[in-house]
mmCIF file of C-alpha atoms in Angstrom:
data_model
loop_
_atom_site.group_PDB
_atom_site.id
_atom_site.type_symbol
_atom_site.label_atom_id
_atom_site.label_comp_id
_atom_site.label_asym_id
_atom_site.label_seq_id
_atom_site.Cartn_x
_atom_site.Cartn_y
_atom_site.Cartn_z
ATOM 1 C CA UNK A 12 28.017 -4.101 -0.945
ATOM 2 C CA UNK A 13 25.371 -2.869 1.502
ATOM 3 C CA UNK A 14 22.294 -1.296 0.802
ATOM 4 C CA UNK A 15 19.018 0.613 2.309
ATOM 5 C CA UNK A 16 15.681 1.313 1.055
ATOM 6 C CA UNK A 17 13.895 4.191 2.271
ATOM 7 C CA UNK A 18 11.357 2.855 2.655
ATOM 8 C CA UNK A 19 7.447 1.607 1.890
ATOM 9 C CA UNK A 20 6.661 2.568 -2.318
ATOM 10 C CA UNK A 21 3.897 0.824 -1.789
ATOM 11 C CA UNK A 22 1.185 -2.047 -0.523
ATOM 12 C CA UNK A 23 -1.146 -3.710 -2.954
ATOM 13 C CA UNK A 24 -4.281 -5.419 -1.156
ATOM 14 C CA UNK A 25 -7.325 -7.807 -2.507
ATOM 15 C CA UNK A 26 -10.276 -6.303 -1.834
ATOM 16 C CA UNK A 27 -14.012 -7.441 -3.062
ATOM 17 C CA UNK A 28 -16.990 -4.900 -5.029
ATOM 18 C CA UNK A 29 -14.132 -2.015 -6.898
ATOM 19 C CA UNK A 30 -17.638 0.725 -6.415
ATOM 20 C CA UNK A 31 -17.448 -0.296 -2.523
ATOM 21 C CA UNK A 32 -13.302 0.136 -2.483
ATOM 22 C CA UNK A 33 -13.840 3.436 -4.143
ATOM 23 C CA UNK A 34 -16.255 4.917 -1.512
ATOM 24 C CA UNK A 35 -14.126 4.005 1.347
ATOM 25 C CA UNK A 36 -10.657 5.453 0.314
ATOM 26 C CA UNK A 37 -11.475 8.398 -1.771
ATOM 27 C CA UNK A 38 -15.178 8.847 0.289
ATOM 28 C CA UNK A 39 -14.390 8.075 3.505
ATOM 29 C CA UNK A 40 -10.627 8.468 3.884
ATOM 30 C CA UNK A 41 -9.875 11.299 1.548
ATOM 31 C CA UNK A 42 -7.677 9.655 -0.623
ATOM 32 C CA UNK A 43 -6.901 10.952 -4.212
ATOM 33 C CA UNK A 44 -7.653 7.903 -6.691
ATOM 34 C CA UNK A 45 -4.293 8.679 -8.675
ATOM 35 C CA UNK A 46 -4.337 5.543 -11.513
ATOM 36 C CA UNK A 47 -7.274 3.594 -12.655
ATOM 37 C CA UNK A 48 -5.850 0.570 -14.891
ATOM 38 C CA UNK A 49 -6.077 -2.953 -15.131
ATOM 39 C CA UNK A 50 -4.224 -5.826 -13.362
ATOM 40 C CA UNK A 51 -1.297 -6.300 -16.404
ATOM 41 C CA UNK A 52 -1.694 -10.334 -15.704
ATOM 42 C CA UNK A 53 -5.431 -10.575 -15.456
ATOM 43 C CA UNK A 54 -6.915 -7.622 -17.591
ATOM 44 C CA UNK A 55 -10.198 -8.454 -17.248
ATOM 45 C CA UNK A 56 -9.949 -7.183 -13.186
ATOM 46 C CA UNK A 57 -8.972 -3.939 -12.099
ATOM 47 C CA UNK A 58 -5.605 -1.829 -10.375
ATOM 48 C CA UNK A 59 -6.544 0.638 -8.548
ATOM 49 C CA UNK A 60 -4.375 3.080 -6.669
ATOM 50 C CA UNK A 61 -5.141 5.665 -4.281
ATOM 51 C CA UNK A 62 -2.495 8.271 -2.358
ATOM 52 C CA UNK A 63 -2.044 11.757 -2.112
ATOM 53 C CA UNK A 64 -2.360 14.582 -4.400
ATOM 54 C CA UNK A 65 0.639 13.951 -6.496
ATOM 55 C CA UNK A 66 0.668 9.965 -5.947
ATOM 56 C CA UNK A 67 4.142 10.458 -4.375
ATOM 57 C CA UNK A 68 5.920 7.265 -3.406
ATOM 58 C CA UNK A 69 5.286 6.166 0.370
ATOM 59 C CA UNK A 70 1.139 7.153 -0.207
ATOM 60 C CA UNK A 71 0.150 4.701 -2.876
ATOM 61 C CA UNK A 72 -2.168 1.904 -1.964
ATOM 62 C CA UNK A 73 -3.153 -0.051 -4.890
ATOM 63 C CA UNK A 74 -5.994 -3.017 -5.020
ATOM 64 C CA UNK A 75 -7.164 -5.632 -7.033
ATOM 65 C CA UNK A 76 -10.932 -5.164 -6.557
ATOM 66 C CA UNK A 77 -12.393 -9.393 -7.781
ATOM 67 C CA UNK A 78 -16.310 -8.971 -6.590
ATOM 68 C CA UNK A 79 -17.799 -12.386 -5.114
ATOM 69 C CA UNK A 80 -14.458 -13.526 -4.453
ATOM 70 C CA UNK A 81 -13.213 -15.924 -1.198
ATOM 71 C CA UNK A 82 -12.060 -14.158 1.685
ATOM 72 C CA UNK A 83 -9.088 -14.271 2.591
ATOM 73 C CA UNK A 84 -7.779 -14.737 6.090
ATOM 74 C CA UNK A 85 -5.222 -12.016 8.020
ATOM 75 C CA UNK A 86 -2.091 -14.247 9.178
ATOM 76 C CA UNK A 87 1.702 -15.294 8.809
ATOM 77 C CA UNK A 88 3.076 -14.802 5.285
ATOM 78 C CA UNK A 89 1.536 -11.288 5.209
ATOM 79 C CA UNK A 90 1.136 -7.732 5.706
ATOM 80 C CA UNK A 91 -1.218 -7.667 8.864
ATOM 81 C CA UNK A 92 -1.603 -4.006 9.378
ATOM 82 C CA UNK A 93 -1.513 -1.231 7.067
ATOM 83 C CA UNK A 94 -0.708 2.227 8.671
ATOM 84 C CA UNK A 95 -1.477 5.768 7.796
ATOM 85 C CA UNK A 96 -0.147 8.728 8.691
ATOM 86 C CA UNK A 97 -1.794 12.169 9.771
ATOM 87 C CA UNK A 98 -1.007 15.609 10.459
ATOM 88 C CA UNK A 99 -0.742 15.942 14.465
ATOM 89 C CA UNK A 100 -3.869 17.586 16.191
ATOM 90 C CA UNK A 101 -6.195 15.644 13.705
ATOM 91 C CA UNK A 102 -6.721 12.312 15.454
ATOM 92 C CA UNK A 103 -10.374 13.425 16.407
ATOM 93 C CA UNK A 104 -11.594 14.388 13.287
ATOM 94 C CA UNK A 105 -10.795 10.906 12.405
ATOM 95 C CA UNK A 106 -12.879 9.481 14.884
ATOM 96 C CA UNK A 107 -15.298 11.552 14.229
ATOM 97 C CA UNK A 108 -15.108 10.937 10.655
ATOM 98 C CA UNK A 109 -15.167 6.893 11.403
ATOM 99 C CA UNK A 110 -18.563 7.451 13.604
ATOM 100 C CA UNK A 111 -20.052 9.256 10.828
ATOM 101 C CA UNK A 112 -19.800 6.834 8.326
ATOM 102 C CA UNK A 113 -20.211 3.733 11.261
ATOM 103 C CA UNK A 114 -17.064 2.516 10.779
ATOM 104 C CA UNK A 115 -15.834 0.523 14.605
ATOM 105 C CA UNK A 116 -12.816 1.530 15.928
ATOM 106 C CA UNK A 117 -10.230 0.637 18.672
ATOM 107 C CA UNK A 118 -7.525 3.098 20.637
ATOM 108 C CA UNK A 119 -4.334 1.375 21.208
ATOM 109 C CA UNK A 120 -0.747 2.212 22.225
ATOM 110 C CA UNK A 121 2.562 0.939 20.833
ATOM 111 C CA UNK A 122 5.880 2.164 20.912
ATOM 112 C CA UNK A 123 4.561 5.584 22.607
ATOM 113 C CA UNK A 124 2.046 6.162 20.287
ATOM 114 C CA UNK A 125 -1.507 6.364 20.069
ATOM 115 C CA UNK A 126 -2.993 4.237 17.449
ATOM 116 C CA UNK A 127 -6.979 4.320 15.627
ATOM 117 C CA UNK A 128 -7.379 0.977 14.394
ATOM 118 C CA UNK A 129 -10.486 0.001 11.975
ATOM 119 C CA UNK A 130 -11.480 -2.404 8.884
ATOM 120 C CA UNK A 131 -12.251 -1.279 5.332
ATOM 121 C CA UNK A 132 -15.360 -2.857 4.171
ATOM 122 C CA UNK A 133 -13.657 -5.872 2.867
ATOM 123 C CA UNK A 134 -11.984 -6.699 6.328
ATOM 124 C CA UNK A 135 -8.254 -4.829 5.015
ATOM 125 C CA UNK A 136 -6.690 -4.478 8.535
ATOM 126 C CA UNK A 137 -5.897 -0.613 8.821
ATOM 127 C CA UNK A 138 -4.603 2.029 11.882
ATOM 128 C CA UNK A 139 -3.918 5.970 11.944
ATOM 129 C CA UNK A 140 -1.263 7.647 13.775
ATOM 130 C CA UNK A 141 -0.268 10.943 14.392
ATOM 131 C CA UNK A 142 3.063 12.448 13.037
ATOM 132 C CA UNK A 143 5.073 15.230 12.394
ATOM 133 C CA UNK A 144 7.240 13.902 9.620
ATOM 134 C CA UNK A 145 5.820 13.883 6.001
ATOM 135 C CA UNK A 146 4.226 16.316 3.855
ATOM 136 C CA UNK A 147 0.824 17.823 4.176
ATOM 137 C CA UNK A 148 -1.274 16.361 1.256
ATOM 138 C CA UNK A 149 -2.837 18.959 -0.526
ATOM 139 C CA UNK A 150 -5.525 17.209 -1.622
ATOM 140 C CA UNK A 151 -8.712 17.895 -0.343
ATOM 141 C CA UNK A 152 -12.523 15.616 -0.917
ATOM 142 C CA UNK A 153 -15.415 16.594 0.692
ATOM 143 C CA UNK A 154 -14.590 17.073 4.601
ATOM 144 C CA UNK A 155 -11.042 15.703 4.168
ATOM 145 C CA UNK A 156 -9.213 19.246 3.772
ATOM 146 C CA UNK A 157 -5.063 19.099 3.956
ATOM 147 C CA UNK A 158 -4.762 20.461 7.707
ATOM 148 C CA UNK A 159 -6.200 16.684 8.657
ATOM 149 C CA UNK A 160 -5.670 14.662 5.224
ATOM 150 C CA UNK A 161 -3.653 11.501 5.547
ATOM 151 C CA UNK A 162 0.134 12.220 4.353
ATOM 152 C CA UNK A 163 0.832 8.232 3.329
ATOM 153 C CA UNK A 164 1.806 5.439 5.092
ATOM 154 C CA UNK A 165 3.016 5.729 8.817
ATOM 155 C CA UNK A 166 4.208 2.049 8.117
ATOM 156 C CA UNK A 167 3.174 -1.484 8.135
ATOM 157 C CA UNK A 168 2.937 -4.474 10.947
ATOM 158 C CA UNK A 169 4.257 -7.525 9.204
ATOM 159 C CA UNK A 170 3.472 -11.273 10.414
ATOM 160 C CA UNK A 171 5.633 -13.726 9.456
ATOM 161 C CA UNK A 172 6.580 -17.685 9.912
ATOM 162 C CA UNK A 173 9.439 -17.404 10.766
ATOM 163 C CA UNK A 174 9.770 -13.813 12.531
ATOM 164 C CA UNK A 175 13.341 -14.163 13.596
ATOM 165 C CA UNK A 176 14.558 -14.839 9.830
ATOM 166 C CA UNK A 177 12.367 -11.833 8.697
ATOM 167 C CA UNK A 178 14.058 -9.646 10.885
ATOM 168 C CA UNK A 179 17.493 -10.418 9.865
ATOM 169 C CA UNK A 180 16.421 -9.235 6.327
ATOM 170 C CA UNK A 181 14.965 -6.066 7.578
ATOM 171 C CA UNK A 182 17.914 -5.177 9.581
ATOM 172 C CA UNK A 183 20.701 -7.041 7.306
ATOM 173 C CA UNK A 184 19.500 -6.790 4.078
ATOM 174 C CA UNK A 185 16.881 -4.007 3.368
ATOM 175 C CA UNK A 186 19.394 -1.922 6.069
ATOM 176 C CA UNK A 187 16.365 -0.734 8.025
ATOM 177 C CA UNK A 188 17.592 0.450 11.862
ATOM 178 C CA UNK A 189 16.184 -1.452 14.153
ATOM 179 C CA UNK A 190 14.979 0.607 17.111
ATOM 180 C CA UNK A 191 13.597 -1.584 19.719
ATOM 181 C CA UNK A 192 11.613 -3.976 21.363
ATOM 182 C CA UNK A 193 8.316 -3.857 23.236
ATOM 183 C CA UNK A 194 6.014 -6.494 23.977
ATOM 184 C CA UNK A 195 5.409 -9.257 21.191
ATOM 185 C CA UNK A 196 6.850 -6.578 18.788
ATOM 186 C CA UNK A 197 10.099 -5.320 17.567
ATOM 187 C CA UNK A 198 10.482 -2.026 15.283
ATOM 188 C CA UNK A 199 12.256 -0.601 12.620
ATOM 189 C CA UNK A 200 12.959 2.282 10.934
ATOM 190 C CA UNK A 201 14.011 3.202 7.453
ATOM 191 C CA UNK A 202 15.408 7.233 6.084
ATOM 192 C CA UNK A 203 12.322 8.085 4.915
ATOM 193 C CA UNK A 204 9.569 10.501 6.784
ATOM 194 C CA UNK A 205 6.813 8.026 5.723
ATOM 195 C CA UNK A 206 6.338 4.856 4.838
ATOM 196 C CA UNK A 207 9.297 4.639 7.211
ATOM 197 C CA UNK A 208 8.628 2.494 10.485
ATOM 198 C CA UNK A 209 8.033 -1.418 10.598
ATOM 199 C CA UNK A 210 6.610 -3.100 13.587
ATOM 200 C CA UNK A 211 6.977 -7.163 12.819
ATOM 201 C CA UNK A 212 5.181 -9.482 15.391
ATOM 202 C CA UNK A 213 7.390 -12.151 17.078
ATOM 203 C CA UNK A 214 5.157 -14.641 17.772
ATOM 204 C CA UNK A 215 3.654 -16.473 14.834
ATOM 205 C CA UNK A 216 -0.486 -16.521 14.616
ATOM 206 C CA UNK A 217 -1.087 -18.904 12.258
ATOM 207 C CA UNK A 218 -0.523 -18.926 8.231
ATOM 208 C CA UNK A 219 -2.715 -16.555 6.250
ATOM 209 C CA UNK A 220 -4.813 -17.445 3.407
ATOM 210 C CA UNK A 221 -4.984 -15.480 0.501
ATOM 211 C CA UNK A 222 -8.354 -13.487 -0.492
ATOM 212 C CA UNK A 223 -10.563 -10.384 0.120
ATOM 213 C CA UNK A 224 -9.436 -8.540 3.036
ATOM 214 C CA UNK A 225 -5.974 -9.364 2.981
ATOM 215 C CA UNK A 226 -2.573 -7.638 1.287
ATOM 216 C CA UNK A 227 -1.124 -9.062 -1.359
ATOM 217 C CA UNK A 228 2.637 -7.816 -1.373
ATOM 218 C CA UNK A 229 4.388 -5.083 0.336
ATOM 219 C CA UNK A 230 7.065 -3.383 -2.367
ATOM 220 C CA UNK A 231 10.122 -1.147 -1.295
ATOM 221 C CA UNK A 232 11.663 2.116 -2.826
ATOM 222 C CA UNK A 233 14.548 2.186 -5.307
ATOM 223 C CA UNK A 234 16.046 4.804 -6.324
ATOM 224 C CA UNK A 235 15.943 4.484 -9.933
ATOM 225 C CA UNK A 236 16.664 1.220 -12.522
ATOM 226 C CA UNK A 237 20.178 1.370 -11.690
ATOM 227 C CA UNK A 238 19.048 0.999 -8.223
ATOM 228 C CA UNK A 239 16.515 -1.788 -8.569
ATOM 229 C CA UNK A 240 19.200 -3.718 -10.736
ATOM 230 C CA UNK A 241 21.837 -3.420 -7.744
ATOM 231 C CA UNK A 242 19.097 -4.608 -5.318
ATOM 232 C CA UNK A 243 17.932 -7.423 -7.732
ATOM 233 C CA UNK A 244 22.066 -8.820 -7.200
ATOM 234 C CA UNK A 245 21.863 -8.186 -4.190
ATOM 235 C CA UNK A 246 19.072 -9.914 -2.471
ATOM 236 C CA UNK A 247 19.650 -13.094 -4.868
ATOM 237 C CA UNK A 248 23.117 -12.913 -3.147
ATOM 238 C CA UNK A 249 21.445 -12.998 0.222
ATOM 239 C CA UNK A 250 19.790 -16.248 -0.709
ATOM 240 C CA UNK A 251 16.627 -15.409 -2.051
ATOM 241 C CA UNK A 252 14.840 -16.295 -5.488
ATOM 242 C CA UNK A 253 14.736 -13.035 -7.135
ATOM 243 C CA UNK A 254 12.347 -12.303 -10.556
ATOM 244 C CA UNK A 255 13.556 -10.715 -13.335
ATOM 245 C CA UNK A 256 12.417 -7.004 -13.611
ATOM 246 C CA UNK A 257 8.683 -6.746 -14.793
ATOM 247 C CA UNK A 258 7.393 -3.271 -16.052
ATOM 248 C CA UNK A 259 4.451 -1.846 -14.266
ATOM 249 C CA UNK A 260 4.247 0.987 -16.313
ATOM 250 C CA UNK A 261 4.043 4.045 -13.714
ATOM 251 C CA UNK A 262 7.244 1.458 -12.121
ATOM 252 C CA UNK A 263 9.819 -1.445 -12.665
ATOM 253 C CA UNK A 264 9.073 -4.029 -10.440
ATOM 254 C CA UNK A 265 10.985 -7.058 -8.956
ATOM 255 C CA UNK A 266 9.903 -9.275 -6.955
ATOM 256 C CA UNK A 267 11.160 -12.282 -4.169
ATOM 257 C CA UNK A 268 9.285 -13.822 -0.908
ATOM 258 C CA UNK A 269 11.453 -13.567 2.218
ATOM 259 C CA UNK A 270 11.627 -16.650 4.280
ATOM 260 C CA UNK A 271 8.629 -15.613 6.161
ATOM 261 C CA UNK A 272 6.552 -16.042 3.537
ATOM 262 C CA UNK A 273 6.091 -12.517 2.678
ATOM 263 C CA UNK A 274 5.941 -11.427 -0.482
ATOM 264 C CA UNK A 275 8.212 -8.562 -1.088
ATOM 265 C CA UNK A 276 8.405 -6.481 -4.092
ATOM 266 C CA UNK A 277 11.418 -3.529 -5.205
ATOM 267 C CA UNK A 278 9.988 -0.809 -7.204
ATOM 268 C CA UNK A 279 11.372 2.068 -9.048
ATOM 269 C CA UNK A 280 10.407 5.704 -7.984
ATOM 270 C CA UNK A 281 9.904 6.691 -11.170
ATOM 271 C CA UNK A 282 8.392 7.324 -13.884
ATOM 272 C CA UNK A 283 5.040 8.011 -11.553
ATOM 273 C CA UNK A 284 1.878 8.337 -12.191
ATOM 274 C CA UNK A 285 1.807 11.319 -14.342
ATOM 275 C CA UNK A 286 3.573 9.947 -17.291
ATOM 276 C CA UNK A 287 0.825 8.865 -19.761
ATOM 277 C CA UNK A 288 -1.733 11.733 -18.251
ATOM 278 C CA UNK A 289 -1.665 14.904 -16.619
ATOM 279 C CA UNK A 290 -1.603 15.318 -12.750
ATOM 280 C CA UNK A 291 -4.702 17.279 -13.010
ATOM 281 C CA UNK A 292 -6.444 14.247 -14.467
ATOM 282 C CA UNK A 293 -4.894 11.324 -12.702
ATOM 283 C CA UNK A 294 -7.336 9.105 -12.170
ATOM 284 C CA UNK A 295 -9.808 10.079 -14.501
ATOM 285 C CA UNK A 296 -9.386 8.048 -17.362
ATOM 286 C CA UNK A 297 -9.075 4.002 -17.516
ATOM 287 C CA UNK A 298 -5.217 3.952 -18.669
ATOM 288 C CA UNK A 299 -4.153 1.159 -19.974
ATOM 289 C CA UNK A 300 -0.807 -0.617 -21.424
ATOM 290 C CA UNK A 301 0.236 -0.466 -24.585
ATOM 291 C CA UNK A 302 -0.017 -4.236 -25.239
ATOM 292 C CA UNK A 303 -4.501 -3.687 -23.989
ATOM 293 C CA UNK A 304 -4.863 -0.727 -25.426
ATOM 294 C CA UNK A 305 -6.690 -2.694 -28.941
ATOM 295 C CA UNK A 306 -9.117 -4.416 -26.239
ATOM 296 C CA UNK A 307 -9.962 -1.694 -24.690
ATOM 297 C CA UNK A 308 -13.534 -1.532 -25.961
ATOM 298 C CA UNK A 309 -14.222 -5.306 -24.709
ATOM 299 C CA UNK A 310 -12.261 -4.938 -21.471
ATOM 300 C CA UNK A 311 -14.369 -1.352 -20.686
ATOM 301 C CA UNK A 312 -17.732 -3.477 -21.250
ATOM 302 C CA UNK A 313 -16.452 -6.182 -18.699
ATOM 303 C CA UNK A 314 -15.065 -3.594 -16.163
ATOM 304 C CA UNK A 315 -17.441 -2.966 -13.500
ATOM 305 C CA UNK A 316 -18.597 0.637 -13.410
ATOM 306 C CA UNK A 317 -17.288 2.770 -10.868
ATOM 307 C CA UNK A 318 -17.177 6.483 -10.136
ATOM 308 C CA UNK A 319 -15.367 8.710 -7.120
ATOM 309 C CA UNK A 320 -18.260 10.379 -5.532
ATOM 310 C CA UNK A 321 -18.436 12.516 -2.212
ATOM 311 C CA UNK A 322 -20.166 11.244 0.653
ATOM 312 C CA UNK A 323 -20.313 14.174 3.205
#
């Protein structure tokens, strides 16, 4: 048996003050906030997720917001860069957009393409590139209007231990193409139009510590729970320690860390995120599981306050 994902579902990141999350991805970026729950094994802290208008697979970022919490450091065992992608023609309005709201940024090049490189505020690593593949986002907040919205993920730059080992899984195991080498970095490339292209570091930079600022796991498409069950024999055949599936509710999840260290997760597609409300009013509402739901009025007084507010 051989398989391929298509691709980036999606990365979930640490991040510190949820209000402070909330201005930069909806405010600043544009980003729909799709689902606002709790994390299902520490209900007492948020799950947020942001991504287009639908929250279509390959646009969801998700955080766990902790406020006051260590920071983390950016390193080996990790996601180091998370990439958007954005209609072609709009790479000035983003730097525009990141001078008006004094965000630094940096112009770089890599594989042929020009990258915008910045920090959220809790030091989340994160670059924009232009594309033509993917799907206008209909969404539109404040100054953020579809003709330059971000579409999802243009990718991810792993960093791993032991880069050469994490490569054979990308290629070998997740069946992503691998498309070439330049510099300290080799790429790959999975079916999808987003979420699609990998670029993993070859030299190690030292291990990462886990805390603000830094991602937490990167999780793959499946199809469907046929799918994820297939990929769950699969990968323990491979050699790796494989969870049983967990349900995340809008997803079934499974989970394994590659010999690099990262943590790698294999999510369903569906159900989504407009299960248990409607798309119109994703995002809305704090939704929570059926086994919270009876603490909801003592986990709503512990929840920090937050709102999605327009900054233009």
């Amino acid at each position: 048996m051989t398989k391929k994902t298509m691709g980036i579902h999606h990365i979930t990141a640490i991040v510190g003050h949820p209000q402070e999350n909330v201005d930069f991805y909806s405010g600043v970026l544009g980003l729909r906030l799709v689902k606002k729950t709790v994390n299902f094994d520490d209900p007492e802290t948020y799950h947020l997720y942001f991504g287009d208008e639908g929250g279509k697979t390959g646009t969801i970022i998700t955080f766990f917001p902790w406020a006051g919490a260590r920071q983390g450091v950016i390193g080996d065992g990790q996601v180091g860069v998370t990439s958007y992608v954005v209609p072609k023609g709009s790479m000035d309005f983003w730097k525009n957009r990141l001078e008006k709201f004094k965000v630094p940024y940096t112009i770089m090049e890599r594989f042929g393409e020009q990258y915008l490189e910045f920090d959220d505020p809790h030091g989340l690593h994160l670059e924009i590139v232009e594309r033509e593949e993917g799907e206008i986002n209909e969404w539109s907040f404040g100054e953020v209007t579809p003709d330059v919205a971000v579409k999802g993920f243009g990718g991810a730059t792993l960093l791993s231990t032991q880069p050469e080992k994490t490569a054979d899984l990308l290629e070998k195991v997740m069946g992503l193409e691998l498309v070439g080498k330049e510099g300290d970095f080799i790429r790959f490339r999975s079916s999808a139009d987003i979420g699609n292209v990998i670029d993993l570091k070859l030299t190690p930079i030292g291990r990462g510590e886990m805390g603000v600022g830094t991602v937490h796991h990167i999780a793959w498409r499946a199809v469907d729970d046929e799918d994820q069950l297939d990929w769950q024999q699969y990968v323990s055949a491979n050699g790796y320690g494989v969870t049983p599936v967990r349900d995340r509710n809008y997803f079934n999840a499974i989970y394994f860390r590659e010999h690099g260290e990262i943590l790698f997760e294999i999510a369903t597609d569906p159900p989504g995120f407009a299960h248990d409300e409607s798309q119109e009013t994703m995002g809305e509402k704090l939704m929570l599981p059926e086994q919270y739901e009876q603490y909801r009025g003592q986990l709503e007084r512990r929840l920090i306050p937050i709102e999605v507010r327009e900054l233009d």
